[in-house]
mmCIF file of C-alpha atoms in Angstrom:
data_model
loop_
_atom_site.group_PDB
_atom_site.id
_atom_site.type_symbol
_atom_site.label_atom_id
_atom_site.label_comp_id
_atom_site.label_asym_id
_atom_site.label_seq_id
_atom_site.Cartn_x
_atom_site.Cartn_y
_atom_site.Cartn_z
ATOM 1 C CA MET A 255 -5.886 -124.732 -54.344
ATOM 2 C CA GLN A 256 -5.523 -126.434 -57.991
ATOM 3 C CA ASN A 257 -2.508 -125.001 -60.520
ATOM 4 C CA ILE A 258 -3.232 -125.211 -63.880
ATOM 5 C CA ALA A 259 -1.031 -124.559 -66.829
ATOM 6 C CA VAL A 260 -2.048 -122.999 -70.120
ATOM 7 C CA CYS A 261 -0.473 -123.495 -73.056
ATOM 8 C CA VAL A 262 -1.318 -121.103 -76.532
ATOM 9 C CA SER A 263 -0.074 -120.677 -79.755
ATOM 10 C CA GLY A 264 -1.623 -116.970 -80.398
ATOM 11 C CA GLY A 265 -3.369 -113.730 -78.660
ATOM 12 C CA GLY A 266 -4.640 -116.056 -75.457
ATOM 13 C CA THR A 267 -8.225 -114.726 -75.969
ATOM 14 C CA ASN A 268 -9.263 -117.938 -73.874
ATOM 15 C CA LEU A 269 -6.280 -117.162 -71.383
ATOM 16 C CA GLN A 270 -7.972 -114.014 -70.740
ATOM 17 C CA ALA A 271 -11.357 -115.537 -69.939
ATOM 18 C CA ILE A 272 -9.395 -118.035 -67.651
ATOM 19 C CA ILE A 273 -7.694 -115.386 -66.410
ATOM 20 C CA ASP A 274 -11.594 -112.341 -66.311
ATOM 21 C CA ALA A 275 -12.903 -115.880 -64.603
ATOM 22 C CA ILE A 276 -10.225 -116.802 -61.930
ATOM 23 C CA GLU A 277 -10.371 -112.764 -60.927
ATOM 24 C CA GLN A 278 -14.006 -113.023 -60.849
ATOM 25 C CA GLY A 279 -14.786 -116.316 -58.719
ATOM 26 C CA THR A 280 -16.016 -118.147 -61.699
ATOM 27 C CA ILE A 281 -13.802 -120.281 -61.658
ATOM 28 C CA LYS A 282 -12.953 -121.095 -57.388
ATOM 29 C CA ASP A 283 -9.454 -122.511 -55.671
ATOM 30 C CA THR A 284 -7.678 -122.105 -59.015
ATOM 31 C CA ARG A 285 -4.808 -120.404 -60.010
ATOM 32 C CA ILE A 286 -3.036 -120.506 -63.220
ATOM 33 C CA ALA A 287 0.564 -121.263 -62.121
ATOM 34 C CA LEU A 288 2.793 -121.087 -65.474
ATOM 35 C CA VAL A 289 1.371 -119.946 -69.076
ATOM 36 C CA VAL A 290 3.624 -122.002 -72.142
ATOM 37 C CA SER A 291 3.579 -121.133 -76.094
ATOM 38 C CA ASN A 292 5.795 -122.414 -78.589
ATOM 39 C CA LYS A 293 5.729 -118.890 -80.449
ATOM 40 C CA LYS A 294 8.264 -116.318 -78.695
ATOM 41 C CA GLU A 295 6.040 -114.218 -79.990
ATOM 42 C CA ALA A 296 2.773 -115.222 -79.086
ATOM 43 C CA TYR A 297 0.373 -112.214 -76.955
ATOM 44 C CA ALA A 298 -0.474 -114.465 -75.245
ATOM 45 C CA LEU A 299 2.926 -114.615 -73.097
ATOM 46 C CA GLU A 300 2.326 -110.798 -72.974
ATOM 47 C CA ARG A 301 -1.174 -111.310 -71.470
ATOM 48 C CA ALA A 302 0.341 -114.221 -68.656
ATOM 49 C CA ARG A 303 3.089 -111.399 -67.899
ATOM 50 C CA LYS A 304 0.728 -108.143 -67.188
ATOM 51 C CA ALA A 305 -1.391 -110.221 -64.783
ATOM 52 C CA GLY A 306 1.482 -111.449 -62.879
ATOM 53 C CA ILE A 307 2.036 -115.060 -64.141
ATOM 54 C CA GLU A 308 5.134 -116.668 -65.518
ATOM 55 C CA ALA A 309 5.084 -117.232 -69.035
ATOM 56 C CA LYS A 310 7.353 -119.702 -70.945
ATOM 57 C CA TYR A 311 8.119 -120.080 -74.451
ATOM 58 C CA VAL A 312 8.901 -123.675 -75.219
ATOM 59 C CA SER A 313 8.703 -125.055 -78.940
ATOM 60 C CA PRO A 314 8.947 -128.427 -79.984
ATOM 61 C CA LYS A 315 11.280 -127.432 -82.957
ATOM 62 C CA ASP A 316 13.630 -126.801 -80.463
ATOM 63 C CA TYR A 317 13.741 -130.826 -79.524
ATOM 64 C CA GLU A 318 15.362 -133.804 -81.099
ATOM 65 C CA ASP A 319 11.474 -135.365 -82.249
ATOM 66 C CA LEU A 320 8.072 -134.860 -80.235
ATOM 67 C CA ASP A 321 8.931 -137.501 -77.231
ATOM 68 C CA ASP A 322 11.913 -134.881 -76.145
ATOM 69 C CA PHE A 323 9.912 -131.928 -76.557
ATOM 70 C CA GLY A 324 7.151 -134.187 -74.468
ATOM 71 C CA TRP A 325 9.584 -134.971 -71.814
ATOM 72 C CA GLU A 326 10.502 -131.483 -71.115
ATOM 73 C CA MET A 327 7.371 -130.121 -71.183
ATOM 74 C CA SER A 328 5.958 -132.792 -68.782
ATOM 75 C CA GLN A 329 9.486 -132.459 -66.058
ATOM 76 C CA ILE A 330 7.882 -128.170 -66.264
ATOM 77 C CA PHE A 331 4.612 -128.998 -65.370
ATOM 78 C CA PHE A 332 6.185 -131.334 -62.461
ATOM 79 C CA GLU A 333 8.554 -128.912 -61.164
ATOM 80 C CA HIS A 334 5.625 -126.247 -61.471
ATOM 81 C CA LYS A 335 3.489 -128.651 -59.506
ATOM 82 C CA ILE A 336 0.996 -128.555 -62.322
ATOM 83 C CA ASP A 337 -2.765 -130.571 -61.655
ATOM 84 C CA LEU A 338 -4.044 -129.371 -65.028
ATOM 85 C CA VAL A 339 -3.103 -128.653 -68.320
ATOM 86 C CA VAL A 340 -5.616 -126.243 -70.101
ATOM 87 C CA LEU A 341 -4.772 -126.167 -74.146
ATOM 88 C CA ALA A 342 -6.298 -123.276 -75.050
ATOM 89 C CA GLY A 343 -5.630 -122.214 -78.886
ATOM 90 C CA TYR A 344 -2.384 -124.736 -78.558
ATOM 91 C CA LEU A 345 -1.467 -125.739 -81.931
ATOM 92 C CA VAL A 346 0.521 -128.581 -81.113
ATOM 93 C CA ILE A 347 0.748 -132.119 -81.626
ATOM 94 C CA ILE A 348 0.442 -133.740 -77.914
ATOM 95 C CA PRO A 349 3.501 -135.588 -77.380
ATOM 96 C CA HIS A 350 2.473 -139.982 -75.745
ATOM 97 C CA SER A 351 4.822 -138.857 -72.968
ATOM 98 C CA LEU A 352 2.810 -136.010 -71.845
ATOM 99 C CA VAL A 353 -0.012 -137.649 -72.563
ATOM 100 C CA MET A 354 0.964 -140.564 -70.272
ATOM 101 C CA ASN A 355 2.605 -138.107 -67.341
ATOM 102 C CA TYR A 356 -0.806 -136.279 -67.249
ATOM 103 C CA ALA A 357 -3.510 -139.143 -68.185
ATOM 104 C CA GLY A 358 -6.924 -137.765 -67.590
ATOM 105 C CA LYS A 359 -5.373 -133.766 -66.621
ATOM 106 C CA ILE A 360 -5.453 -132.397 -69.730
ATOM 107 C CA ILE A 361 -8.629 -130.039 -71.606
ATOM 108 C CA ASN A 362 -8.398 -128.596 -75.161
ATOM 109 C CA ILE A 363 -10.734 -125.623 -75.349
ATOM 110 C CA HIS A 364 -11.545 -125.680 -79.482
ATOM 111 C CA PRO A 365 -12.288 -123.167 -81.281
ATOM 112 C CA SER A 366 -15.169 -124.652 -82.875
#
């Protein structure tokens, strides 16, 4: 079973599509272990909670610099045993430290 973290900034329509695909068996052997948003009021956090998924607010604005934010995100992902990070409408620059810790394990869903 693969644990994924989904990072979001808004309503979470892509998150909902992932939740639905897992529930319907389209995406197999995968569970969303964590949803993280940089926006405290993002509806995606509510979507996650309604689906029984842990939801967490973590903002880069709360850190001295982007690298500190990246290390904190990495630590959170390590604690949740995250195998794959999915950026689903996540409107944050991804810090180098996070990219290095999850090299080859980050995918971005782009709305274009």
